[in-house]
Structures are given as structure tokens and as C-alpha cells.
mmCIF file with all atom_site columns, C-alpha atoms in Angstrom:
data_model
loop_
_atom_site.group_PDB
_atom_site.id
_atom_site.type_symbol
_atom_site.label_atom_id
_atom_site.label_alt_id
_atom_site.label_comp_id
_atom_site.label_asym_id
_atom_site.label_entity_id
_atom_site.label_seq_id
_atom_site.pdbx_PDB_ins_code
_atom_site.Cartn_x
_atom_site.Cartn_y
_atom_site.Cartn_z
_atom_site.occupancy
_atom_site.B_iso_or_equiv
_atom_site.pdbx_formal_charge
_atom_site.auth_seq_id
_atom_site.auth_comp_id
_atom_site.auth_asym_id
_atom_site.auth_atom_id
_atom_site.pdbx_PDB_model_num
ATOM 1   C CA . ASP A 1 1   ? -15.256 -12.367 -3.591  1.00 0.00 ? 1   ASP A CA 1
ATOM 2   C CA . ALA A 1 2   ? -12.558 -12.901 -1.006  1.00 0.00 ? 2   ALA A CA 1
ATOM 3   C CA . GLY A 1 3   ? -9.967  -10.206 -0.683  1.00 0.00 ? 3   GLY A CA 1
ATOM 4   C CA . VAL A 1 4   ? -6.303  -10.672 0.137   1.00 0.00 ? 4   VAL A CA 1
ATOM 5   C CA . THR A 1 5   ? -5.992  -12.943 3.157   1.00 0.00 ? 5   THR A CA 1
ATOM 6   C CA . GLN A 1 6   ? -3.014  -13.063 5.483   1.00 0.00 ? 6   GLN A CA 1
ATOM 7   C CA . SER A 1 7   ? -2.131  -15.417 8.294   1.00 0.00 ? 7   SER A CA 1
ATOM 8   C CA . PRO A 1 8   ? -1.605  -15.325 11.143  1.00 0.00 ? 8   PRO A CA 1
ATOM 9   C CA . THR A 1 9   ? -3.203  -12.015 12.145  1.00 0.00 ? 9   THR A CA 1
ATOM 10  C CA . HIS A 1 10  ? -0.990  -11.636 15.204  1.00 0.00 ? 10  HIS A CA 1
ATOM 11  C CA . LEU A 1 11  ? 2.295   -13.242 16.173  1.00 0.00 ? 11  LEU A CA 1
ATOM 12  C CA . ILE A 1 12  ? 4.694   -12.905 19.083  1.00 0.00 ? 12  ILE A CA 1
ATOM 13  C CA . LYS A 1 13  ? 8.310   -14.028 18.728  1.00 0.00 ? 13  LYS A CA 1
ATOM 14  C CA . THR A 1 14  ? 11.548  -13.524 20.610  1.00 0.00 ? 14  THR A CA 1
ATOM 15  C CA . ARG A 1 15  ? 14.817  -12.124 19.330  1.00 0.00 ? 15  ARG A CA 1
ATOM 16  C CA . GLY A 1 16  ? 16.813  -14.543 17.186  1.00 0.00 ? 16  GLY A CA 1
ATOM 17  C CA . GLN A 1 17  ? 13.826  -16.638 16.149  1.00 0.00 ? 17  GLN A CA 1
ATOM 18  C CA . GLN A 1 18  ? 12.567  -17.114 12.617  1.00 0.00 ? 18  GLN A CA 1
ATOM 19  C CA . VAL A 1 19  ? 9.066   -16.353 11.321  1.00 0.00 ? 19  VAL A CA 1
ATOM 20  C CA . THR A 1 20  ? 7.012   -17.226 8.235   1.00 0.00 ? 20  THR A CA 1
ATOM 21  C CA . LEU A 1 21  ? 4.073   -15.091 7.189   1.00 0.00 ? 21  LEU A CA 1
ATOM 22  C CA . ARG A 1 22  ? 1.546   -16.223 4.592   1.00 0.00 ? 22  ARG A CA 1
ATOM 23  C CA . CYS A 1 23  ? -0.523  -14.458 1.972   1.00 0.00 ? 23  CYS A CA 1
ATOM 24  C CA . SER A 1 24  ? -3.275  -15.589 -0.392  1.00 0.00 ? 24  SER A CA 1
ATOM 25  C CA . PRO A 1 25  ? -3.949  -13.136 -3.228  1.00 0.00 ? 25  PRO A CA 1
ATOM 26  C CA . ILE A 1 26  ? -7.303  -12.229 -4.701  1.00 0.00 ? 26  ILE A CA 1
ATOM 27  C CA . SER A 1 27  ? -8.419  -14.941 -7.131  1.00 0.00 ? 27  SER A CA 1
ATOM 28  C CA . GLY A 1 28  ? -6.906  -14.292 -10.554 1.00 0.00 ? 28  GLY A CA 1
ATOM 29  C CA . HIS A 1 29  ? -4.174  -11.985 -9.271  1.00 0.00 ? 29  HIS A CA 1
ATOM 30  C CA . LYS A 1 30  ? -0.675  -13.111 -10.233 1.00 0.00 ? 30  LYS A CA 1
ATOM 31  C CA . SER A 1 31  ? 1.444   -10.439 -8.566  1.00 0.00 ? 31  SER A CA 1
ATOM 32  C CA . VAL A 1 32  ? 2.110   -10.268 -4.829  1.00 0.00 ? 32  VAL A CA 1
ATOM 33  C CA . SER A 1 33  ? 4.009   -7.572  -2.946  1.00 0.00 ? 33  SER A CA 1
ATOM 34  C CA . TRP A 1 34  ? 5.092   -7.364  0.680   1.00 0.00 ? 34  TRP A CA 1
ATOM 35  C CA . TYR A 1 35  ? 5.344   -4.208  2.796   1.00 0.00 ? 35  TYR A CA 1
ATOM 36  C CA . GLN A 1 36  ? 6.489   -3.468  6.334   1.00 0.00 ? 36  GLN A CA 1
ATOM 37  C CA . GLN A 1 37  ? 4.720   -0.780  8.347   1.00 0.00 ? 37  GLN A CA 1
ATOM 38  C CA . VAL A 1 38  ? 6.341   0.390   11.550  1.00 0.00 ? 38  VAL A CA 1
ATOM 39  C CA . LEU A 1 39  ? 4.097   2.230   13.998  1.00 0.00 ? 39  LEU A CA 1
ATOM 40  C CA . GLY A 1 40  ? 3.527   5.839   12.964  1.00 0.00 ? 40  GLY A CA 1
ATOM 41  C CA . GLN A 1 41  ? 4.978   5.467   9.475   1.00 0.00 ? 41  GLN A CA 1
ATOM 42  C CA . GLY A 1 42  ? 3.715   4.591   6.027   1.00 0.00 ? 42  GLY A CA 1
ATOM 43  C CA . PRO A 1 43  ? 4.241   1.085   4.605   1.00 0.00 ? 43  PRO A CA 1
ATOM 44  C CA . GLN A 1 44  ? 7.679   0.351   3.184   1.00 0.00 ? 44  GLN A CA 1
ATOM 45  C CA . PHE A 1 45  ? 8.196   -1.911  0.153   1.00 0.00 ? 45  PHE A CA 1
ATOM 46  C CA . ILE A 1 46  ? 10.009  -5.209  0.796   1.00 0.00 ? 46  ILE A CA 1
ATOM 47  C CA . PHE A 1 47  ? 9.439   -7.514  -2.210  1.00 0.00 ? 47  PHE A CA 1
ATOM 48  C CA . GLN A 1 48  ? 7.357   -7.992  -5.307  1.00 0.00 ? 48  GLN A CA 1
ATOM 49  C CA . TYR A 1 49  ? 6.755   -11.324 -7.037  1.00 0.00 ? 49  TYR A CA 1
ATOM 50  C CA . TYR A 1 50  ? 5.118   -11.952 -10.376 1.00 0.00 ? 50  TYR A CA 1
ATOM 51  C CA . GLU A 1 51  ? 4.618   -15.389 -11.895 1.00 0.00 ? 51  GLU A CA 1
ATOM 52  C CA . LYS A 1 52  ? 6.821   -16.862 -9.141  1.00 0.00 ? 52  LYS A CA 1
ATOM 53  C CA . GLU A 1 53  ? 9.771   -14.622 -9.996  1.00 0.00 ? 53  GLU A CA 1
ATOM 54  C CA . GLU A 1 54  ? 11.149  -11.805 -7.871  1.00 0.00 ? 54  GLU A CA 1
ATOM 55  C CA . ARG A 1 55  ? 10.540  -8.527  -9.700  1.00 0.00 ? 55  ARG A CA 1
ATOM 56  C CA . GLY A 1 56  ? 11.589  -6.035  -7.070  1.00 0.00 ? 56  GLY A CA 1
ATOM 57  C CA . ARG A 1 57  ? 13.331  -5.792  -3.737  1.00 0.00 ? 57  ARG A CA 1
ATOM 58  C CA . GLY A 1 58  ? 13.364  -2.936  -1.257  1.00 0.00 ? 58  GLY A CA 1
ATOM 59  C CA . ASN A 1 59  ? 16.151  -1.847  1.055   1.00 0.00 ? 59  ASN A CA 1
ATOM 60  C CA . PHE A 1 60  ? 15.920  -4.723  3.546   1.00 0.00 ? 60  PHE A CA 1
ATOM 61  C CA . PRO A 1 61  ? 18.668  -7.036  4.806   1.00 0.00 ? 61  PRO A CA 1
ATOM 62  C CA . ASP A 1 62  ? 19.156  -10.596 3.554   1.00 0.00 ? 62  ASP A CA 1
ATOM 63  C CA . ARG A 1 63  ? 17.385  -11.859 6.671   1.00 0.00 ? 63  ARG A CA 1
ATOM 64  C CA . PHE A 1 64  ? 14.211  -11.116 4.723   1.00 0.00 ? 64  PHE A CA 1
ATOM 65  C CA . SER A 1 65  ? 13.258  -13.538 1.961   1.00 0.00 ? 65  SER A CA 1
ATOM 66  C CA . ALA A 1 66  ? 10.095  -14.504 0.142   1.00 0.00 ? 66  ALA A CA 1
ATOM 67  C CA . ARG A 1 67  ? 8.738   -16.837 -2.452  1.00 0.00 ? 67  ARG A CA 1
ATOM 68  C CA . GLN A 1 68  ? 5.626   -17.296 -4.558  1.00 0.00 ? 68  GLN A CA 1
ATOM 69  C CA . PHE A 1 69  ? 3.991   -20.642 -5.185  1.00 0.00 ? 69  PHE A CA 1
ATOM 70  C CA . PRO A 1 70  ? 2.343   -22.022 -8.371  1.00 0.00 ? 70  PRO A CA 1
ATOM 71  C CA . ASN A 1 71  ? -1.094  -21.047 -6.993  1.00 0.00 ? 71  ASN A CA 1
ATOM 72  C CA . TYR A 1 72  ? 0.274   -17.451 -6.606  1.00 0.00 ? 72  TYR A CA 1
ATOM 73  C CA . SER A 1 73  ? 0.156   -17.508 -2.812  1.00 0.00 ? 73  SER A CA 1
ATOM 74  C CA . SER A 1 74  ? 3.271   -16.213 -1.113  1.00 0.00 ? 74  SER A CA 1
ATOM 75  C CA . GLU A 1 75  ? 5.365   -16.516 2.029   1.00 0.00 ? 75  GLU A CA 1
ATOM 76  C CA . LEU A 1 76  ? 7.596   -13.948 3.686   1.00 0.00 ? 76  LEU A CA 1
ATOM 77  C CA . ASN A 1 77  ? 10.377  -15.314 5.879   1.00 0.00 ? 77  ASN A CA 1
ATOM 78  C CA . VAL A 1 78  ? 12.392  -13.322 8.370   1.00 0.00 ? 78  VAL A CA 1
ATOM 79  C CA . ASN A 1 79  ? 15.396  -14.916 10.103  1.00 0.00 ? 79  ASN A CA 1
ATOM 80  C CA . ALA A 1 80  ? 17.296  -13.870 13.214  1.00 0.00 ? 80  ALA A CA 1
ATOM 81  C CA . LEU A 1 81  ? 14.542  -11.560 14.370  1.00 0.00 ? 81  LEU A CA 1
ATOM 82  C CA . LEU A 1 82  ? 15.471  -8.205  15.890  1.00 0.00 ? 82  LEU A CA 1
ATOM 83  C CA . LEU A 1 83  ? 13.387  -5.943  18.103  1.00 0.00 ? 83  LEU A CA 1
ATOM 84  C CA . GLY A 1 84  ? 13.198  -3.515  15.179  1.00 0.00 ? 84  GLY A CA 1
ATOM 85  C CA . ASP A 1 85  ? 11.351  -6.090  13.080  1.00 0.00 ? 85  ASP A CA 1
ATOM 86  C CA . SER A 1 86  ? 8.258   -5.475  15.185  1.00 0.00 ? 86  SER A CA 1
ATOM 87  C CA . ALA A 1 87  ? 5.745   -4.128  12.674  1.00 0.00 ? 87  ALA A CA 1
ATOM 88  C CA . LEU A 1 88  ? 2.621   -4.723  10.650  1.00 0.00 ? 88  LEU A CA 1
ATOM 89  C CA . TYR A 1 89  ? 3.482   -6.823  7.603   1.00 0.00 ? 89  TYR A CA 1
ATOM 90  C CA . LEU A 1 90  ? 1.188   -6.196  4.677   1.00 0.00 ? 90  LEU A CA 1
ATOM 91  C CA . CYS A 1 91  ? 0.624   -8.240  1.562   1.00 0.00 ? 91  CYS A CA 1
ATOM 92  C CA . ALA A 1 92  ? -0.866  -6.763  -1.611  1.00 0.00 ? 92  ALA A CA 1
ATOM 93  C CA . SER A 1 93  ? -1.914  -8.407  -4.858  1.00 0.00 ? 93  SER A CA 1
ATOM 94  C CA . SER A 1 94  ? -2.640  -7.177  -8.376  1.00 0.00 ? 94  SER A CA 1
ATOM 95  C CA . PHE A 1 95  ? -3.481  -8.656  -11.770 1.00 0.00 ? 95  PHE A CA 1
ATOM 96  C CA . THR A 1 96  ? -0.168  -7.971  -13.459 1.00 0.00 ? 96  THR A CA 1
ATOM 97  C CA . ASP A 1 97  ? 3.098   -6.266  -12.726 1.00 0.00 ? 97  ASP A CA 1
ATOM 98  C CA . GLY A 1 98  ? 1.985   -3.200  -14.695 1.00 0.00 ? 98  GLY A CA 1
ATOM 99  C CA . ASN A 1 99  ? 0.067   -0.198  -13.400 1.00 0.00 ? 99  ASN A CA 1
ATOM 100 C CA . GLN A 1 100 ? -2.873  -2.145  -12.057 1.00 0.00 ? 100 GLN A CA 1
ATOM 101 C CA . PRO A 1 101 ? -3.863  -1.089  -8.525  1.00 0.00 ? 101 PRO A CA 1
ATOM 102 C CA . GLN A 1 102 ? -2.649  -3.214  -5.661  1.00 0.00 ? 102 GLN A CA 1
ATOM 103 C CA . HIS A 1 103 ? -5.163  -4.468  -3.131  1.00 0.00 ? 103 HIS A CA 1
ATOM 104 C CA . PHE A 1 104 ? -3.996  -4.990  0.433   1.00 0.00 ? 104 PHE A CA 1
ATOM 105 C CA . GLY A 1 105 ? -4.793  -7.472  3.155   1.00 0.00 ? 105 GLY A CA 1
ATOM 106 C CA . ASP A 1 106 ? -5.152  -6.377  6.776   1.00 0.00 ? 106 ASP A CA 1
ATOM 107 C CA . GLY A 1 107 ? -1.680  -7.611  7.628   1.00 0.00 ? 107 GLY A CA 1
ATOM 108 C CA . THR A 1 108 ? 0.111   -9.667  10.240  1.00 0.00 ? 108 THR A CA 1
ATOM 109 C CA . ARG A 1 109 ? 1.025   -7.837  13.432  1.00 0.00 ? 109 ARG A CA 1
ATOM 110 C CA . LEU A 1 110 ? 4.454   -9.156  14.479  1.00 0.00 ? 110 LEU A CA 1
ATOM 111 C CA . SER A 1 111 ? 5.746   -8.362  17.953  1.00 0.00 ? 111 SER A CA 1
ATOM 112 C CA . ILE A 1 112 ? 9.300   -9.213  18.962  1.00 0.00 ? 112 ILE A CA 1
ATOM 113 C CA . LEU A 1 113 ? 10.075  -9.553  22.668  1.00 0.00 ? 113 LEU A CA 1
ATOM 114 C CA . ASP B 2 1   ? 10.388  7.396   -8.102  1.00 0.00 ? 1   ASP B CA 1
ATOM 115 C CA . ALA B 2 2   ? 8.699   10.742  -7.665  1.00 0.00 ? 2   ALA B CA 1
ATOM 116 C CA . LYS B 2 3   ? 8.163   12.059  -4.182  1.00 0.00 ? 3   LYS B CA 1
ATOM 117 C CA . THR B 2 4   ? 4.814   13.467  -3.091  1.00 0.00 ? 4   THR B CA 1
ATOM 118 C CA . THR B 2 5   ? 3.987   16.201  -0.582  1.00 0.00 ? 5   THR B CA 1
ATOM 119 C CA . GLN B 2 6   ? 0.766   16.217  1.412   1.00 0.00 ? 6   GLN B CA 1
ATOM 120 C CA . PRO B 2 7   ? -0.457  18.288  4.370   1.00 0.00 ? 7   PRO B CA 1
ATOM 121 C CA . PRO B 2 8   ? -0.096  16.266  7.581   1.00 0.00 ? 8   PRO B CA 1
ATOM 122 C CA . SER B 2 9   ? -3.695  16.765  8.656   1.00 0.00 ? 9   SER B CA 1
ATOM 123 C CA . MET B 2 10  ? -7.041  18.206  7.592   1.00 0.00 ? 10  MET B CA 1
ATOM 124 C CA . ASP B 2 11  ? -10.506 18.565  9.112   1.00 0.00 ? 11  ASP B CA 1
ATOM 125 C CA . CYS B 2 12  ? -13.819 18.272  7.307   1.00 0.00 ? 12  CYS B CA 1
ATOM 126 C CA . ALA B 2 13  ? -17.417 18.590  8.466   1.00 0.00 ? 13  ALA B CA 1
ATOM 127 C CA . GLU B 2 14  ? -19.618 15.548  7.997   1.00 0.00 ? 14  GLU B CA 1
ATOM 128 C CA . GLY B 2 15  ? -21.668 15.794  4.795   1.00 0.00 ? 15  GLY B CA 1
ATOM 129 C CA . ARG B 2 16  ? -19.344 18.317  3.202   1.00 0.00 ? 16  ARG B CA 1
ATOM 130 C CA . ALA B 2 17  ? -16.843 17.640  0.431   1.00 0.00 ? 17  ALA B CA 1
ATOM 131 C CA . ALA B 2 18  ? -13.308 16.787  1.501   1.00 0.00 ? 18  ALA B CA 1
ATOM 132 C CA . ASN B 2 19  ? -10.596 18.040  -0.852  1.00 0.00 ? 19  ASN B CA 1
ATOM 133 C CA . LEU B 2 20  ? -7.183  16.491  -0.227  1.00 0.00 ? 20  LEU B CA 1
ATOM 134 C CA . PRO B 2 21  ? -4.269  18.066  -2.115  1.00 0.00 ? 21  PRO B CA 1
ATOM 135 C CA . CYS B 2 22  ? -1.037  16.429  -3.239  1.00 0.00 ? 22  CYS B CA 1
ATOM 136 C CA . ASN B 2 23  ? 2.049   17.851  -4.924  1.00 0.00 ? 23  ASN B CA 1
ATOM 137 C CA . HIS B 2 24  ? 4.164   15.653  -7.176  1.00 0.00 ? 24  HIS B CA 1
ATOM 138 C CA . SER B 2 25  ? 6.235   18.179  -9.114  1.00 0.00 ? 25  SER B CA 1
ATOM 139 C CA . THR B 2 26  ? 8.866   15.650  -10.290 1.00 0.00 ? 26  THR B CA 1
ATOM 140 C CA . ILE B 2 27  ? 6.396   13.151  -11.763 1.00 0.00 ? 27  ILE B CA 1
ATOM 141 C CA . SER B 2 28  ? 7.469   11.602  -15.065 1.00 0.00 ? 28  SER B CA 1
ATOM 142 C CA . GLY B 2 29  ? 5.324   10.970  -18.106 1.00 0.00 ? 29  GLY B CA 1
ATOM 143 C CA . ASN B 2 30  ? 4.760   7.263   -17.455 1.00 0.00 ? 30  ASN B CA 1
ATOM 144 C CA . GLU B 2 31  ? 3.911   7.581   -13.771 1.00 0.00 ? 31  GLU B CA 1
ATOM 145 C CA . TYR B 2 32  ? 0.389   7.279   -12.428 1.00 0.00 ? 32  TYR B CA 1
ATOM 146 C CA . VAL B 2 33  ? -1.050  9.004   -9.361  1.00 0.00 ? 33  VAL B CA 1
ATOM 147 C CA . TYR B 2 34  ? -2.600  6.569   -6.885  1.00 0.00 ? 34  TYR B CA 1
ATOM 148 C CA . TRP B 2 35  ? -4.641  7.310   -3.788  1.00 0.00 ? 35  TRP B CA 1
ATOM 149 C CA . TYR B 2 36  ? -5.029  4.924   -0.887  1.00 0.00 ? 36  TYR B CA 1
ATOM 150 C CA . ARG B 2 37  ? -6.407  5.347   2.589   1.00 0.00 ? 37  ARG B CA 1
ATOM 151 C CA . GLN B 2 38  ? -5.728  3.490   5.799   1.00 0.00 ? 38  GLN B CA 1
ATOM 152 C CA . ILE B 2 39  ? -8.141  3.237   8.653   1.00 0.00 ? 39  ILE B CA 1
ATOM 153 C CA . HIS B 2 40  ? -6.565  2.363   11.990  1.00 0.00 ? 40  HIS B CA 1
ATOM 154 C CA . SER B 2 41  ? -5.468  -1.258  12.276  1.00 0.00 ? 41  SER B CA 1
ATOM 155 C CA . GLN B 2 42  ? -6.463  -2.131  8.715   1.00 0.00 ? 42  GLN B CA 1
ATOM 156 C CA . GLY B 2 43  ? -4.505  -2.507  5.495   1.00 0.00 ? 43  GLY B CA 1
ATOM 157 C CA . PRO B 2 44  ? -4.437  0.367   2.985   1.00 0.00 ? 44  PRO B CA 1
ATOM 158 C CA . GLN B 2 45  ? -7.557  0.566   0.824   1.00 0.00 ? 45  GLN B CA 1
ATOM 159 C CA . TYR B 2 46  ? -7.250  1.473   -2.841  1.00 0.00 ? 46  TYR B CA 1
ATOM 160 C CA . ILE B 2 47  ? -9.373  4.487   -3.773  1.00 0.00 ? 47  ILE B CA 1
ATOM 161 C CA . ILE B 2 48  ? -8.573  5.658   -7.290  1.00 0.00 ? 48  ILE B CA 1
ATOM 162 C CA . HIS B 2 49  ? -5.734  6.270   -9.742  1.00 0.00 ? 49  HIS B CA 1
ATOM 163 C CA . GLY B 2 50  ? -5.116  8.243   -12.909 1.00 0.00 ? 50  GLY B CA 1
ATOM 164 C CA . LEU B 2 51  ? -2.507  9.260   -15.463 1.00 0.00 ? 51  LEU B CA 1
ATOM 165 C CA . LYS B 2 52  ? -3.554  12.685  -16.750 1.00 0.00 ? 52  LYS B CA 1
ATOM 166 C CA . ASN B 2 53  ? -7.318  12.732  -17.139 1.00 0.00 ? 53  ASN B CA 1
ATOM 167 C CA . ASN B 2 54  ? -9.692  13.353  -14.270 1.00 0.00 ? 54  ASN B CA 1
ATOM 168 C CA . GLU B 2 55  ? -11.184 10.161  -12.889 1.00 0.00 ? 55  GLU B CA 1
ATOM 169 C CA . THR B 2 56  ? -14.303 9.348   -10.892 1.00 0.00 ? 56  THR B CA 1
ATOM 170 C CA . ASN B 2 57  ? -15.551 6.179   -9.259  1.00 0.00 ? 57  ASN B CA 1
ATOM 171 C CA . GLU B 2 58  ? -18.054 5.277   -6.577  1.00 0.00 ? 58  GLU B CA 1
ATOM 172 C CA . MET B 2 59  ? -15.714 6.381   -3.817  1.00 0.00 ? 59  MET B CA 1
ATOM 173 C CA . ALA B 2 60  ? -14.109 9.591   -5.023  1.00 0.00 ? 60  ALA B CA 1
ATOM 174 C CA . SER B 2 61  ? -12.969 11.887  -7.813  1.00 0.00 ? 61  SER B CA 1
ATOM 175 C CA . LEU B 2 62  ? -9.378  12.571  -8.807  1.00 0.00 ? 62  LEU B CA 1
ATOM 176 C CA . ILE B 2 63  ? -8.471  15.897  -10.366 1.00 0.00 ? 63  ILE B CA 1
ATOM 177 C CA . ILE B 2 64  ? -4.997  16.101  -11.952 1.00 0.00 ? 64  ILE B CA 1
ATOM 178 C CA . THR B 2 65  ? -3.667  19.468  -13.105 1.00 0.00 ? 65  THR B CA 1
ATOM 179 C CA . GLU B 2 66  ? -2.757  19.879  -16.748 1.00 0.00 ? 66  GLU B CA 1
ATOM 180 C CA . ASP B 2 67  ? 0.984   19.981  -15.992 1.00 0.00 ? 67  ASP B CA 1
ATOM 181 C CA . ARG B 2 68  ? 0.504   16.859  -13.778 1.00 0.00 ? 68  ARG B CA 1
ATOM 182 C CA . LYS B 2 69  ? 2.480   18.424  -10.957 1.00 0.00 ? 69  LYS B CA 1
ATOM 183 C CA . SER B 2 70  ? -0.358  18.243  -8.470  1.00 0.00 ? 70  SER B CA 1
ATOM 184 C CA . SER B 2 71  ? -3.666  16.510  -7.872  1.00 0.00 ? 71  SER B CA 1
ATOM 185 C CA . THR B 2 72  ? -6.681  16.662  -5.586  1.00 0.00 ? 72  THR B CA 1
ATOM 186 C CA . LEU B 2 73  ? -8.718  13.788  -4.201  1.00 0.00 ? 73  LEU B CA 1
ATOM 187 C CA . ILE B 2 74  ? -12.337 14.731  -3.622  1.00 0.00 ? 74  ILE B CA 1
ATOM 188 C CA . LEU B 2 75  ? -14.675 12.839  -1.322  1.00 0.00 ? 75  LEU B CA 1
ATOM 189 C CA . PRO B 2 76  ? -18.015 14.408  -2.286  1.00 0.00 ? 76  PRO B CA 1
ATOM 190 C CA . HIS B 2 77  ? -19.953 13.821  0.951   1.00 0.00 ? 77  HIS B CA 1
ATOM 191 C CA . ALA B 2 78  ? -17.616 12.927  3.806   1.00 0.00 ? 78  ALA B CA 1
ATOM 192 C CA . THR B 2 79  ? -18.880 10.673  6.590   1.00 0.00 ? 79  THR B CA 1
ATOM 193 C CA . LEU B 2 80  ? -17.351 9.780   9.937   1.00 0.00 ? 80  LEU B CA 1
ATOM 194 C CA . ARG B 2 81  ? -16.198 6.494   8.398   1.00 0.00 ? 81  ARG B CA 1
ATOM 195 C CA . ASP B 2 82  ? -13.973 8.449   6.005   1.00 0.00 ? 82  ASP B CA 1
ATOM 196 C CA . THR B 2 83  ? -11.692 9.416   8.907   1.00 0.00 ? 83  THR B CA 1
ATOM 197 C CA . ALA B 2 84  ? -8.367  7.855   7.914   1.00 0.00 ? 84  ALA B CA 1
ATOM 198 C CA . VAL B 2 85  ? -4.832  8.544   6.729   1.00 0.00 ? 85  VAL B CA 1
ATOM 199 C CA . TYR B 2 86  ? -4.882  9.287   3.001   1.00 0.00 ? 86  TYR B CA 1
ATOM 200 C CA . TYR B 2 87  ? -1.801  8.514   0.939   1.00 0.00 ? 87  TYR B CA 1
ATOM 201 C CA . CYS B 2 88  ? -0.993  10.034  -2.456  1.00 0.00 ? 88  CYS B CA 1
ATOM 202 C CA . ILE B 2 89  ? 1.539   7.867   -4.315  1.00 0.00 ? 89  ILE B CA 1
ATOM 203 C CA . VAL B 2 90  ? 3.231   8.167   -7.681  1.00 0.00 ? 90  VAL B CA 1
ATOM 204 C CA . SER B 2 91  ? 4.184   4.885   -9.277  1.00 0.00 ? 91  SER B CA 1
ATOM 205 C CA . ARG B 2 92  ? 5.255   3.562   -12.685 1.00 0.00 ? 92  ARG B CA 1
ATOM 206 C CA . GLY B 2 93  ? 4.941   0.061   -14.071 1.00 0.00 ? 93  GLY B CA 1
ATOM 207 C CA . ALA B 2 94  ? 7.428   -2.791  -14.034 1.00 0.00 ? 94  ALA B CA 1
ATOM 208 C CA . THR B 2 95  ? 7.896   -3.536  -10.326 1.00 0.00 ? 95  THR B CA 1
ATOM 209 C CA . ASN B 2 96  ? 4.710   -1.642  -9.430  1.00 0.00 ? 96  ASN B CA 1
ATOM 210 C CA . LYS B 2 97  ? 6.388   -0.595  -6.185  1.00 0.00 ? 97  LYS B CA 1
ATOM 211 C CA . LEU B 2 98  ? 4.368   1.832   -4.058  1.00 0.00 ? 98  LEU B CA 1
ATOM 212 C CA . ILE B 2 99  ? 6.359   4.393   -2.051  1.00 0.00 ? 99  ILE B CA 1
ATOM 213 C CA . PHE B 2 100 ? 4.247   5.655   0.837   1.00 0.00 ? 100 PHE B CA 1
ATOM 214 C CA . GLY B 2 101 ? 4.934   8.971   2.530   1.00 0.00 ? 101 GLY B CA 1
ATOM 215 C CA . THR B 2 102 ? 3.359   10.021  5.809   1.00 0.00 ? 102 THR B CA 1
ATOM 216 C CA . GLY B 2 103 ? 0.008   10.899  4.209   1.00 0.00 ? 103 GLY B CA 1
ATOM 217 C CA . THR B 2 104 ? -2.768  13.236  5.358   1.00 0.00 ? 104 THR B CA 1
ATOM 218 C CA . LEU B 2 105 ? -4.812  12.424  8.430   1.00 0.00 ? 105 LEU B CA 1
ATOM 219 C CA . LEU B 2 106 ? -8.362  13.436  7.525   1.00 0.00 ? 106 LEU B CA 1
ATOM 220 C CA . ALA B 2 107 ? -10.604 13.918  10.534  1.00 0.00 ? 107 ALA B CA 1
ATOM 221 C CA . VAL B 2 108 ? -14.305 14.135  9.691   1.00 0.00 ? 108 VAL B CA 1
ATOM 222 C CA . GLN B 2 109 ? -16.135 16.034  12.408  1.00 0.00 ? 109 GLN B CA 1
ATOM 223 C CA . PRO B 2 110 ? -19.824 15.488  13.273  1.00 0.00 ? 110 PRO B CA 1
#
């Protein structure tokens, strides 16, 4: 079975641009979460969506937004990119929004020049 | 959410058991203990989780103390491919948010 898939795998942008990252969850999973991992640190929670509704938001500015589609795939959008947004962006999916384990994709490496 | 404390690094000889400790003294009754690991340049990989009973799966065993204030992840026969950063995370339901610390870098030596 396919795991969590993310696209693109790598992306280079310049300051001020906008970016959209995509995530396809494991088949049957209805919950998707997004995390940001800066080099040398653990992943940091950005958003969680369940059944197309936002269920949680981390401490990130309004430049970060996300949505979940009827097929449970998800997009993360970041506007007005800053150098500090350079990071690995991880998507994770799980069956429900309860205590089911989350399963992660290998992320999108975003570099801001 | 409860905070966890892990040693920054540990070494283990190949073929021996690796025992990774974690302290979570402020854990509440409805919070689970999760373990993930991250190999360089990959996403975190789920290993195991538990509430209060010891758990075992094909990858590892999880031992949780009776007071639930600490736990130990056991990799019974470590291989070089087990070299990774191991994260111990305490999480409750609802948002299912995972709060990662800095983890333990386990280096398996040949």
C-alpha cells in the first residue's frame, strides 16, 4: 500500500513569493497534519485537518494556511516567503482525530533564496 | 501537553539490545506515549505507542512504569540501519498534535 506522498520533493523560491505544497494521505485516512522541521530541530506542528475542517493550529503566522479536499488530500500554502521559512515540510495522516498513530511522508524540502 | 526528557545521544553495539529512556513526569491520565524515529533526510517513522500497559510489535517493545512517569523503548537486536534520532512524545486525542523535542540520537556501532 502507498504511504503518505508529498509533492514536490524539493522546491526553491525567493523571498516574497508564494508556495503551495501538496499531500496525499494513506488510503482510508481522513486526518492530515502539517509540520515544519528546521535543520537541527524536531518537527513543529502547523495544522491538523479532519473531515475537511481545521481541528488544530500551531503557533505560525497567518501567512500559513491549509485546506483539505473531499478526497482527504491537503495543501499547505505559505505567502510572502521569508528566509526563515526554509525547512522540511512534513505531512502526516491518520485514521481519525483520536489517538491513532500518525504516519509521515518524506516531506518537501523548501529553500528560500 | 506534557513535556518529555530524553538523553541527547546514546551508543549501542550492533546485535545488542538498545534501551532508550524517556521521562514524562507531568503526563496526564488520557495521554499516550508515542515513539517515532527519523533517519536522515526522511520523515519520522512511527514505531509504537501505549497508554499504561507494556506493548510489543515487530519493531520494538515499550515499557511504561506503573506511575507512567517514564518509559523505555527497547530495540531487541540493533542493526546499523537503526541509527536514527528517536523521539518520545506524549499526546492526547482531539487534535492529535505531536510535540517533538530534540530526541535521542542513537548510533549503532559495528
